[in-house]
PDB file of C-alpha atoms and ligand atoms in Angstrom:
ATOM      1  CA  MET M  89       0.000   0.000   0.000  1.00 78.00           C
ATOM      2  CA  PHE M  90       1.281   3.481  -0.857  1.00 93.00           C
ATOM      3  CA  VAL M  91       1.934   6.108   1.806  1.00 96.00           C
ATOM      4  CA  SER M  92      -0.470   8.435  -0.029  1.00 97.00           C
ATOM      5  CA  ASP M  93      -3.274   5.885   0.284  1.00 98.00           C
ATOM      6  CA  ARG M  94      -2.743   5.618   4.032  1.00 98.00           C
ATOM      7  CA  ALA M  95      -2.534   9.424   4.345  1.00 98.00           C
ATOM      8  CA  SER M  96      -5.855   9.923   2.527  1.00 98.00           C
ATOM      9  CA  ALA M  97      -7.478   7.205   4.619  1.00 98.00           C
ATOM     10  CA  ALA M  98      -6.202   8.867   7.803  1.00 98.00           C
ATOM     11  CA  TYR M  99      -7.712  12.229   6.828  1.00 98.00           C
ATOM     12  CA  LEU M 100     -11.008  10.761   5.610  1.00 98.00           C
ATOM     13  CA  GLY M 101     -11.039   8.518   8.676  1.00 98.00           C
ATOM     14  CA  LEU M 102     -10.716  11.576  10.913  1.00 99.00           C
ATOM     15  CA  ALA M 103     -13.693  13.245   9.208  1.00 99.00           C
ATOM     16  CA  ILE M 104     -15.820  10.086   9.144  1.00 99.00           C
ATOM     17  CA  GLY M 105     -15.134   9.359  12.819  1.00 98.00           C
ATOM     18  CA  ASP M 106     -16.069  12.946  13.676  1.00 98.00           C
ATOM     19  CA  ALA M 107     -19.305  12.789  11.646  1.00 98.00           C
ATOM     20  CA  LEU M 108     -20.221   9.367  13.052  1.00 98.00           C
ATOM     21  CA  GLY M 109     -19.461  10.253  16.659  1.00 98.00           C
ATOM     22  CA  SER M 110     -21.149  13.667  16.636  1.00 98.00           C
ATOM     23  CA  THR M 111     -24.576  11.996  16.555  1.00 98.00           C
ATOM     24  CA  VAL M 112     -23.972  10.499  19.988  1.00 98.00           C
ATOM     25  CA  GLU M 113     -21.674  13.110  21.540  1.00 98.00           C
ATOM     26  CA  PHE M 114     -22.379  13.571  25.278  1.00 97.00           C
ATOM     27  CA  MET M 115     -24.685  10.536  25.383  1.00 98.00           C
ATOM     28  CA  THR M 116     -24.022   7.578  27.699  1.00 98.00           C
ATOM     29  CA  PRO M 117     -23.570   4.087  26.230  1.00 98.00           C
ATOM     30  CA  ARG M 118     -26.921   3.161  27.758  1.00 98.00           C
ATOM     31  CA  GLU M 119     -28.715   6.092  26.087  1.00 98.00           C
ATOM     32  CA  ILE M 120     -27.084   5.241  22.759  1.00 98.00           C
ATOM     33  CA  ALA M 121     -28.157   1.599  23.012  1.00 98.00           C
ATOM     34  CA  ALA M 122     -31.729   2.594  23.883  1.00 98.00           C
ATOM     35  CA  LYS M 123     -31.985   4.999  20.946  1.00 98.00           C
ATOM     36  CA  TYR M 124     -29.942   3.288  18.205  1.00 98.00           C
ATOM     37  CA  GLY M 125     -29.102  -0.238  19.313  1.00 98.00           C
ATOM     38  CA  THR M 126     -25.630   0.021  17.831  1.00 98.00           C
ATOM     39  CA  HIS M 127     -24.927   3.420  16.295  1.00 98.00           C
ATOM     40  CA  ASP M 128     -23.131   2.811  12.990  1.00 98.00           C
ATOM     41  CA  LYS M 129     -24.532   5.229  10.383  1.00 98.00           C
ATOM     42  CA  LEU M 130     -23.718   8.771   9.279  1.00 98.00           C
ATOM     43  CA  ILE M 131     -27.115  10.240  10.075  1.00 98.00           C
ATOM     44  CA  GLY M 132     -26.212  13.609  11.607  1.00 98.00           C
ATOM     45  CA  GLY M 133     -28.417  14.981  14.387  1.00 98.00           C
ATOM     46  CA  GLY M 134     -26.986  14.918  17.888  1.00 97.00           C
ATOM     47  CA  TRP M 135     -26.950  17.910  20.211  1.00 97.00           C
ATOM     48  CA  LEU M 136     -25.606  20.086  17.362  1.00 97.00           C
ATOM     49  CA  HIS M 137     -28.457  19.093  14.986  1.00 98.00           C
ATOM     50  CA  LEU M 138     -26.036  18.275  12.186  1.00 98.00           C
ATOM     51  CA  LYS M 139     -26.817  17.210   8.630  1.00 98.00           C
ATOM     52  CA  PRO M 140     -25.931  13.597   7.797  1.00 98.00           C
ATOM     53  CA  GLY M 141     -22.200  13.460   7.057  1.00 98.00           C
ATOM     54  CA  GLN M 142     -21.507  16.901   8.529  1.00 98.00           C
ATOM     55  CA  VAL M 143     -18.346  17.264  10.624  1.00 98.00           C
ATOM     56  CA  THR M 144     -17.472  19.410  13.675  1.00 98.00           C
ATOM     57  CA  ASP M 145     -14.500  21.333  15.050  1.00 98.00           C
ATOM     58  CA  ASP M 146     -12.229  18.279  15.107  1.00 98.00           C
ATOM     59  CA  THR M 147     -12.188  18.170  11.314  1.00 98.00           C
ATOM     60  CA  THR M 148     -12.683  21.863  10.537  1.00 98.00           C
ATOM     61  CA  MET M 149      -9.819  22.952  12.829  1.00 98.00           C
ATOM     62  CA  SER M 150      -7.605  20.309  11.210  1.00 98.00           C
ATOM     63  CA  LEU M 151      -8.482  21.676   7.781  1.00 98.00           C
ATOM     64  CA  ALA M 152      -7.853  25.270   8.928  1.00 98.00           C
ATOM     65  CA  LEU M 153      -4.449  24.194  10.263  1.00 98.00           C
ATOM     66  CA  GLY M 154      -3.685  22.225   7.099  1.00 98.00           C
ATOM     67  CA  ASN M 155      -4.428  25.274   4.941  1.00 98.00           C
ATOM     68  CA  ALA M 156      -2.098  27.405   7.062  1.00 98.00           C
ATOM     69  CA  ILE M 157       0.694  24.821   6.756  1.00 98.00           C
ATOM     70  CA  LEU M 158       0.211  24.621   2.989  1.00 98.00           C
ATOM     71  CA  ALA M 159       0.256  28.430   2.641  1.00 98.00           C
ATOM     72  CA  GLN M 160       3.525  28.682   4.637  1.00 97.00           C
ATOM     73  CA  GLY M 161       5.160  25.534   3.284  1.00 97.00           C
ATOM     74  CA  LYS M 162       5.845  24.546   6.905  1.00 97.00           C
ATOM     75  CA  VAL M 163       4.296  24.387  10.361  1.00 98.00           C
ATOM     76  CA  ASP M 164       4.321  27.902  11.787  1.00 98.00           C
ATOM     77  CA  ALA M 165       2.806  28.822  15.163  1.00 98.00           C
ATOM     78  CA  LEU M 166       1.671  32.331  14.233  1.00 98.00           C
ATOM     79  CA  ALA M 167       0.103  31.185  10.972  1.00 98.00           C
ATOM     80  CA  ALA M 168      -1.694  28.411  12.859  1.00 98.00           C
ATOM     81  CA  ALA M 169      -2.989  30.873  15.476  1.00 98.00           C
ATOM     82  CA  GLN M 170      -4.223  33.242  12.758  1.00 98.00           C
ATOM     83  CA  ALA M 171      -5.937  30.364  10.955  1.00 98.00           C
ATOM     84  CA  PHE M 172      -7.677  29.210  14.150  1.00 98.00           C
ATOM     85  CA  ASP M 173      -8.697  32.784  14.914  1.00 98.00           C
ATOM     86  CA  ALA M 174     -10.225  33.167  11.432  1.00 98.00           C
ATOM     87  CA  TRP M 175     -11.909  29.790  11.928  1.00 98.00           C
ATOM     88  CA  MET M 176     -13.457  31.014  15.200  1.00 98.00           C
ATOM     89  CA  ARG M 177     -14.670  34.258  13.568  1.00 97.00           C
ATOM     90  CA  ALA M 178     -16.478  32.187  10.931  1.00 97.00           C
ATOM     91  CA  LYS M 179     -18.750  30.804  13.689  1.00 96.00           C
ATOM     92  CA  PRO M 180     -17.986  27.082  13.724  1.00 97.00           C
ATOM     93  CA  VAL M 181     -20.746  24.658  14.774  1.00 95.00           C
ATOM     94  CA  ASP M 182     -18.876  23.863  17.983  1.00 96.00           C
ATOM     95  CA  ILE M 183     -15.806  25.073  19.848  1.00 97.00           C
ATOM     96  CA  GLY M 184     -14.064  23.835  22.975  1.00 95.00           C
ATOM     97  CA  ASN M 185     -13.788  26.076  26.038  1.00 95.00           C
ATOM     98  CA  THR M 186      -9.985  25.963  26.174  1.00 97.00           C
ATOM     99  CA  VAL M 187      -9.761  26.704  22.462  1.00 97.00           C
ATOM    100  CA  ARG M 188     -12.056  29.718  22.773  1.00 97.00           C
ATOM    101  CA  ARG M 189     -10.346  31.106  25.878  1.00 97.00           C
ATOM    102  CA  ASN M 190      -6.839  30.878  24.460  1.00 98.00           C
ATOM    103  CA  LEU M 191      -7.812  32.197  21.027  1.00 98.00           C
ATOM    104  CA  LEU M 192      -9.392  35.237  22.698  1.00 97.00           C
ATOM    105  CA  GLN M 193      -6.106  35.587  24.597  1.00 97.00           C
ATOM    106  CA  PHE M 194      -4.226  35.417  21.274  1.00 98.00           C
ATOM    107  CA  ARG M 195      -6.345  38.286  19.933  1.00 97.00           C
ATOM    108  CA  LYS M 196      -5.248  40.375  22.895  1.00 98.00           C
ATOM    109  CA  THR M 197      -1.566  39.457  23.100  1.00 97.00           C
ATOM    110  CA  GLY M 198      -0.680  38.413  19.571  1.00 98.00           C
ATOM    111  CA  SER M 199       1.336  35.558  21.059  1.00 98.00           C
ATOM    112  CA  PRO M 200       0.672  32.206  19.386  1.00 98.00           C
ATOM    113  CA  GLU M 201       1.634  30.324  22.546  1.00 98.00           C
ATOM    114  CA  ALA M 202      -0.908  29.985  25.357  1.00 98.00           C
ATOM    115  CA  PRO M 203       0.447  30.323  28.911  1.00 96.00           C
ATOM    116  CA  TYR M 204       1.416  26.987  30.446  1.00 98.00           C
ATOM    117  CA  SER M 205      -1.395  25.365  32.424  1.00 97.00           C
ATOM    118  CA  ASP M 206      -1.730  21.819  33.735  1.00 96.00           C
ATOM    119  CA  HIS M 207      -5.488  22.423  33.645  1.00 95.00           C
ATOM    120  CA  ASP M 208      -5.513  22.732  29.870  1.00 96.00           C
ATOM    121  CA  ALA M 209      -5.373  18.936  29.497  1.00 98.00           C
ATOM    122  CA  GLY M 210      -8.343  18.693  27.149  1.00 98.00           C
ATOM    123  CA  ASN M 211      -8.211  16.811  23.844  1.00 98.00           C
ATOM    124  CA  GLY M 212      -8.519  19.963  21.693  1.00 98.00           C
ATOM    125  CA  ALA M 213      -4.934  19.976  20.424  1.00 98.00           C
ATOM    126  CA  ALA M 214      -4.730  16.187  20.032  1.00 98.00           C
ATOM    127  CA  MET M 215      -7.814  16.067  17.799  1.00 98.00           C
ATOM    128  CA  ARG M 216      -6.134  18.194  15.107  1.00 98.00           C
ATOM    129  CA  VAL M 217      -2.577  16.780  14.904  1.00 98.00           C
ATOM    130  CA  LEU M 218      -2.983  15.098  11.528  1.00 98.00           C
ATOM    131  CA  PRO M 219      -1.881  17.959   9.226  1.00 98.00           C
ATOM    132  CA  VAL M 220       1.310  18.273  11.302  1.00 98.00           C
ATOM    133  CA  ALA M 221       1.909  14.527  11.114  1.00 98.00           C
ATOM    134  CA  LEU M 222       1.551  14.574   7.318  1.00 98.00           C
ATOM    135  CA  ALA M 223       3.668  17.694   6.763  1.00 98.00           C
ATOM    136  CA  THR M 224       6.518  16.346   8.948  1.00 98.00           C
ATOM    137  CA  PHE M 225       6.516  12.755   7.736  1.00 98.00           C
ATOM    138  CA  GLY M 226      10.122  11.533   7.461  1.00 96.00           C
ATOM    139  CA  GLN M 227      11.599  14.531   9.292  1.00 96.00           C
ATOM    140  CA  ASP M 228      13.914  14.270  12.304  1.00 96.00           C
ATOM    141  CA  GLU M 229      12.579  13.865  15.822  1.00 96.00           C
ATOM    142  CA  ASP M 230      13.383  17.397  17.037  1.00 98.00           C
ATOM    143  CA  THR M 231      11.680  19.024  14.050  1.00 97.00           C
ATOM    144  CA  VAL M 232       8.617  16.830  14.497  1.00 98.00           C
ATOM    145  CA  ARG M 233       8.368  17.598  18.212  1.00 98.00           C
ATOM    146  CA  ALA M 234       8.785  21.354  17.651  1.00 98.00           C
ATOM    147  CA  ALA M 235       6.092  21.336  14.967  1.00 98.00           C
ATOM    148  CA  SER M 236       3.714  19.330  17.136  1.00 98.00           C
ATOM    149  CA  ARG M 237       4.169  21.752  20.035  1.00 98.00           C
ATOM    150  CA  ALA M 238       3.880  24.841  17.819  1.00 98.00           C
ATOM    151  CA  GLN M 239       0.391  23.862  16.683  1.00 98.00           C
ATOM    152  CA  ALA M 240      -0.692  22.485  20.063  1.00 98.00           C
ATOM    153  CA  HIS M 241       0.450  25.416  22.190  1.00 98.00           C
ATOM    154  CA  VAL M 242      -1.722  27.902  20.350  1.00 98.00           C
ATOM    155  CA  THR M 243      -4.580  26.669  22.540  1.00 98.00           C
ATOM    156  CA  HIS M 244      -3.255  23.874  24.805  1.00 98.00           C
ATOM    157  CA  HIS M 245       0.083  24.344  26.571  1.00 98.00           C
ATOM    158  CA  CYS M 246       0.227  21.380  28.892  1.00 97.00           C
ATOM    159  CA  ALA M 247       2.538  18.390  29.377  1.00 98.00           C
ATOM    160  CA  LEU M 248      -0.203  15.753  29.090  1.00 98.00           C
ATOM    161  CA  SER M 249      -1.598  17.294  25.921  1.00 98.00           C
ATOM    162  CA  ASP M 250       1.911  17.543  24.437  1.00 98.00           C
ATOM    163  CA  ALA M 251       2.612  13.896  25.230  1.00 98.00           C
ATOM    164  CA  ALA M 252      -0.673  12.827  23.632  1.00 98.00           C
ATOM    165  CA  CYS M 253      -0.099  14.922  20.511  1.00 98.00           C
ATOM    166  CA  GLU M 254       3.473  13.688  20.034  1.00 98.00           C
ATOM    167  CA  CYS M 255       2.426  10.076  20.585  1.00 98.00           C
ATOM    168  CA  LEU M 256      -0.361  10.370  17.978  1.00 98.00           C
ATOM    169  CA  VAL M 257       1.939  12.050  15.457  1.00 98.00           C
ATOM    170  CA  SER M 258       4.526   9.259  15.859  1.00 98.00           C
ATOM    171  CA  MET M 259       1.839   6.604  15.572  1.00 98.00           C
ATOM    172  CA  VAL M 260       0.588   8.127  12.314  1.00 98.00           C
ATOM    173  CA  HIS M 261       4.176   8.303  10.990  1.00 98.00           C
ATOM    174  CA  ASP M 262       4.839   4.646  11.737  1.00 98.00           C
ATOM    175  CA  ALA M 263       1.465   3.550  10.387  1.00 98.00           C
ATOM    176  CA  LEU M 264       2.215   5.457   7.153  1.00 98.00           C
ATOM    177  CA  ARG M 265       5.482   3.504   6.958  1.00 97.00           C
ATOM    178  CA  GLY M 266       3.470   0.292   7.207  1.00 97.00           C
ATOM    179  CA  ALA M 267       3.979  -0.575  10.884  1.00 98.00           C
ATOM    180  CA  GLY M 268       1.530  -3.119  12.312  1.00 97.00           C
ATOM    181  CA  LYS M 269      -0.828  -2.676  15.228  1.00 98.00           C
ATOM    182  CA  ASN M 270       1.517  -4.485  17.613  1.00 98.00           C
ATOM    183  CA  ASP M 271       4.405  -2.190  16.749  1.00 98.00           C
ATOM    184  CA  LEU M 272       2.205   0.815  17.440  1.00 98.00           C
ATOM    185  CA  LEU M 273       1.196  -0.684  20.771  1.00 98.00           C
ATOM    186  CA  HIS M 274       4.703  -1.507  21.964  1.00 98.00           C
ATOM    187  CA  ASP M 275       6.566   1.419  20.426  1.00 98.00           C
ATOM    188  CA  HIS M 276       4.087   4.188  21.266  1.00 98.00           C
ATOM    189  CA  ALA M 277       1.001   3.444  23.357  1.00 98.00           C
ATOM    190  CA  HIS M 278       2.769   1.499  26.113  1.00 98.00           C
ATOM    191  CA  PRO M 279       5.711   3.929  26.401  1.00 98.00           C
ATOM    192  CA  LEU M 280       3.244   6.840  26.670  1.00 98.00           C
ATOM    193  CA  ALA M 281       1.467   5.104  29.562  1.00 97.00           C
ATOM    194  CA  ALA M 282       4.832   4.329  31.181  1.00 97.00           C
ATOM    195  CA  ARG M 283       5.827   8.016  31.077  1.00 97.00           C
ATOM    196  CA  PHE M 284       2.417   9.324  32.112  1.00 97.00           C
ATOM    197  CA  PRO M 285       0.339   6.782  34.083  1.00 96.00           C
ATOM    198  CA  ALA M 286      -2.822   8.804  33.334  1.00 96.00           C
ATOM    199  CA  PHE M 287      -2.679   7.208  29.870  1.00 97.00           C
ATOM    200  CA  LYS M 288      -2.754   3.602  31.145  1.00 97.00           C
ATOM    201  CA  PHE M 289      -5.472   1.944  29.138  1.00 96.00           C
ATOM    202  CA  ARG M 290      -4.870  -1.698  30.014  1.00 90.00           C
ATOM    203  CA  ALA M 291      -6.083  -3.073  33.318  1.00 79.00           C
ATOM    204  CA  VAL M 292      -8.562  -0.231  33.578  1.00 82.00           C
ATOM    205  CA  LYS M 293     -12.267  -0.821  33.143  1.00 86.00           C
ATOM    206  CA  PRO M 294     -13.650  -0.289  29.665  1.00 89.00           C
ATOM    207  CA  ALA M 295     -13.435   3.433  28.934  1.00 90.00           C
ATOM    208  CA  ARG M 296     -17.132   4.189  28.665  1.00 94.00           C
ATOM    209  CA  ASN M 297     -18.488   7.701  28.388  1.00 96.00           C
ATOM    210  CA  PRO M 298     -14.978   9.237  27.948  1.00 97.00           C
ATOM    211  CA  SER M 299     -14.700  12.925  28.793  1.00 97.00           C
ATOM    212  CA  GLY M 300     -12.790  15.610  26.917  1.00 97.00           C
ATOM    213  CA  TYR M 301      -9.813  15.085  29.248  1.00 97.00           C
ATOM    214  CA  VAL M 302      -7.084  13.958  26.875  1.00 98.00           C
ATOM    215  CA  ALA M 303      -6.149  10.882  28.963  1.00 97.00           C
ATOM    216  CA  ASP M 304      -9.796   9.687  29.046  1.00 97.00           C
ATOM    217  CA  THR M 305     -10.032  10.272  25.311  1.00 98.00           C
ATOM    218  CA  LEU M 306      -6.893   8.302  24.479  1.00 98.00           C
ATOM    219  CA  GLN M 307      -7.847   5.465  26.832  1.00 97.00           C
ATOM    220  CA  ALA M 308     -11.067   4.974  24.869  1.00 98.00           C
ATOM    221  CA  VAL M 309      -9.329   5.377  21.499  1.00 98.00           C
ATOM    222  CA  PHE M 310      -6.540   2.924  22.375  1.00 98.00           C
ATOM    223  CA  GLN M 311      -8.905   0.296  23.783  1.00 98.00           C
ATOM    224  CA  SER M 312     -10.998   0.405  20.600  1.00 98.00           C
ATOM    225  CA  PHE M 313      -8.068   0.672  18.221  1.00 98.00           C
ATOM    226  CA  PHE M 314      -6.018  -2.158  19.703  1.00 98.00           C
ATOM    227  CA  ASP M 315      -8.935  -4.513  20.415  1.00 97.00           C
ATOM    228  CA  THR M 316     -10.513  -4.448  16.941  1.00 98.00           C
ATOM    229  CA  ASP M 317      -9.197  -5.614  13.590  1.00 98.00           C
ATOM    230  CA  ASP M 318     -10.756  -3.357  11.008  1.00 98.00           C
ATOM    231  CA  PHE M 319     -11.666   0.266  10.345  1.00 98.00           C
ATOM    232  CA  GLN M 320     -15.400  -0.074  10.752  1.00 98.00           C
ATOM    233  CA  GLY M 321     -15.191  -2.194  13.915  1.00 98.00           C
ATOM    234  CA  CYS M 322     -12.817   0.277  15.532  1.00 98.00           C
ATOM    235  CA  LEU M 323     -14.998   3.323  14.853  1.00 98.00           C
ATOM    236  CA  VAL M 324     -18.258   1.662  15.840  1.00 98.00           C
ATOM    237  CA  ASP M 325     -16.666   0.420  19.063  1.00 98.00           C
ATOM    238  CA  VAL M 326     -15.299   3.807  20.060  1.00 98.00           C
ATOM    239  CA  VAL M 327     -18.297   6.022  19.294  1.00 98.00           C
ATOM    240  CA  ASN M 328     -20.717   3.686  21.075  1.00 98.00           C
ATOM    241  CA  ARG M 329     -18.785   4.427  24.261  1.00 98.00           C
ATOM    242  CA  GLY M 330     -20.457   7.846  24.045  1.00 98.00           C
ATOM    243  CA  GLY M 331     -19.068  10.881  25.857  1.00 98.00           C
ATOM    244  CA  ASP M 332     -16.799  12.981  23.649  1.00 98.00           C
ATOM    245  CA  ALA M 333     -17.640  10.608  20.816  1.00 98.00           C
ATOM    246  CA  ASP M 334     -16.941  12.908  17.878  1.00 98.00           C
ATOM    247  CA  THR M 335     -13.400  13.407  19.120  1.00 98.00           C
ATOM    248  CA  THR M 336     -12.719   9.774  20.050  1.00 98.00           C
ATOM    249  CA  GLY M 337     -14.211   8.916  16.636  1.00 98.00           C
ATOM    250  CA  ALA M 338     -11.984  11.449  14.866  1.00 99.00           C
ATOM    251  CA  ILE M 339      -8.753  10.303  16.540  1.00 99.00           C
ATOM    252  CA  ALA M 340      -9.583   6.604  16.175  1.00 98.00           C
ATOM    253  CA  GLY M 341     -10.575   7.202  12.541  1.00 99.00           C
ATOM    254  CA  MET M 342      -7.238   8.890  11.853  1.00 99.00           C
ATOM    255  CA  LEU M 343      -5.244   5.998  13.352  1.00 98.00           C
ATOM    256  CA  ALA M 344      -7.399   3.270  11.807  1.00 98.00           C
ATOM    257  CA  GLY M 345      -7.311   4.992   8.415  1.00 98.00           C
ATOM    258  CA  ALA M 346      -3.504   5.213   8.510  1.00 98.00           C
ATOM    259  CA  LEU M 347      -3.243   1.561   9.560  1.00 98.00           C
ATOM    260  CA  TYR M 348      -5.821  -0.065   7.285  1.00 98.00           C
ATOM    261  CA  GLY M 349      -5.867   2.253   4.231  1.00 98.00           C
ATOM    262  CA  MET M 350      -8.661   3.364   1.876  1.00 98.00           C
ATOM    263  CA  GLU M 351      -9.695  -0.166   0.950  1.00 97.00           C
ATOM    264  CA  GLU M 352     -11.118  -0.737   4.436  1.00 97.00           C
ATOM    265  CA  ILE M 353     -13.263   2.392   4.676  1.00 98.00           C
ATOM    266  CA  PRO M 354     -16.890   1.394   4.056  1.00 98.00           C
ATOM    267  CA  GLU M 355     -18.218   2.769   0.766  1.00 98.00           C
ATOM    268  CA  ASP M 356     -21.413   3.898   2.457  1.00 98.00           C
ATOM    269  CA  TRP M 357     -19.539   6.083   4.964  1.00 98.00           C
ATOM    270  CA  LEU M 358     -17.426   7.640   2.205  1.00 98.00           C
ATOM    271  CA  LYS M 359     -20.574   8.446   0.214  1.00 98.00           C
ATOM    272  CA  LYS M 360     -22.412   9.960   3.165  1.00 98.00           C
ATOM    273  CA  LEU M 361     -19.507  12.137   4.304  1.00 98.00           C
ATOM    274  CA  ASP M 362     -20.109  15.789   3.348  1.00 98.00           C
ATOM    275  CA  THR M 363     -18.727  16.071  -0.205  1.00 98.00           C
ATOM    276  CA  GLU M 364     -16.808  19.307   0.210  1.00 98.00           C
ATOM    277  CA  THR M 365     -15.229  18.045   3.423  1.00 98.00           C
ATOM    278  CA  GLY M 366     -14.227  14.773   1.798  1.00 98.00           C
ATOM    279  CA  SER M 367     -12.512  16.511  -1.136  1.00 98.00           C
ATOM    280  CA  ALA M 368     -10.748  18.974   1.158  1.00 98.00           C
ATOM    281  CA  CYS M 369      -9.406  16.089   3.281  1.00 98.00           C
ATOM    282  CA  ALA M 370      -8.183  14.141   0.249  1.00 98.00           C
ATOM    283  CA  MET M 371      -6.591  17.240  -1.285  1.00 98.00           C
ATOM    284  CA  GLN M 372      -4.800  18.186   1.949  1.00 98.00           C
ATOM    285  CA  ALA M 373      -3.570  14.641   2.565  1.00 98.00           C
ATOM    286  CA  HIS M 374      -1.870  14.717  -0.821  1.00 97.00           C
ATOM    287  CA  SER M 375      -0.491  18.269  -0.580  1.00 98.00           C
ATOM    288  CA  LEU M 376       0.753  18.000   3.008  1.00 98.00           C
ATOM    289  CA  LEU M 377       2.719  14.854   2.167  1.00 96.00           C
ATOM    290  CA  GLY M 378       4.192  16.891  -0.693  1.00 94.00           C
ATOM    291  CA  ILE M 379       5.540  19.404   1.854  1.00 92.00           C
ATOM    292  CA  SER M 380       7.123  16.646   3.918  1.00 88.00           C
ATOM    293  CA  SER M 381       9.074  15.310   0.944  1.00 80.00           C
ATOM    294  CA  LYS M 382      10.373  18.801   0.081  1.00 71.00           C
ATOM    295  CA  ASN M 383      11.856  19.528   3.503  1.00 62.00           C
TER     296      ASN M 383
HETATM  297 MN1   MN S 508     -16.274  18.319  17.799  1.00 74.37          MN
HETATM  298 MN1   MN S 509     -15.984  16.541  20.867  1.00 74.37          MN
END
């Protein structure tokens, strides 16, 4: 499988997971089961009253970031902050509290780096790492880490968030290279949990109703990702846990897309995904990889 196929599948997977999960965001697994049995269709709705196949901030912030990276030819903190600010002005369907607070701060100070805070451990930076992962594919570790932090710190300047973002970026890189699920587990997910016990996802009860706390989010994503064997199974498993389901769906969709490739994404989900969003994701996947090979 070509790297470009995995990159497209990661970006479309992100959008599909977001669209699928948004229907059941903030619901409990019990409420989801009562209403849908198993939720596995792109039907929109949810608390945001979305159209079928419509995505939320997880995907639209990623696309805003991707456009800024493409315009600069590299990951640049100020350009990312300006892109997120413009995104916020355009009245997105949803926006996280930490994102809003630190973007308002950026408008005042002009500094693209939020002040450090251990409280800013939400999943808002981790949900939009993909454009950075694609633009830095094949680059050295220091460059990758600096790029990951530049985009993350615009809104989330926090050790746990940084660790999550860097882990996800490395997982995408290795999956693009063709690494298997076991490699991703032993080379990335386990070491992350060893460094920061908050991320332990084995020997904890099934991560149901995961919150927007980045460790809760990754626990749910890792349980679903490592305990299933295909794209569809992974996404259905994670979003039916409820809670911050659009974001667990988006992150799981990114990882599963990179691992399994386009072939595994159900035709029906691809068709239902908002058309403009789908083309933007495919275009960015291609162009961002182009940046990585130039640097
Ligand atoms: Mn969202
Ligand atoms: Mn969410």
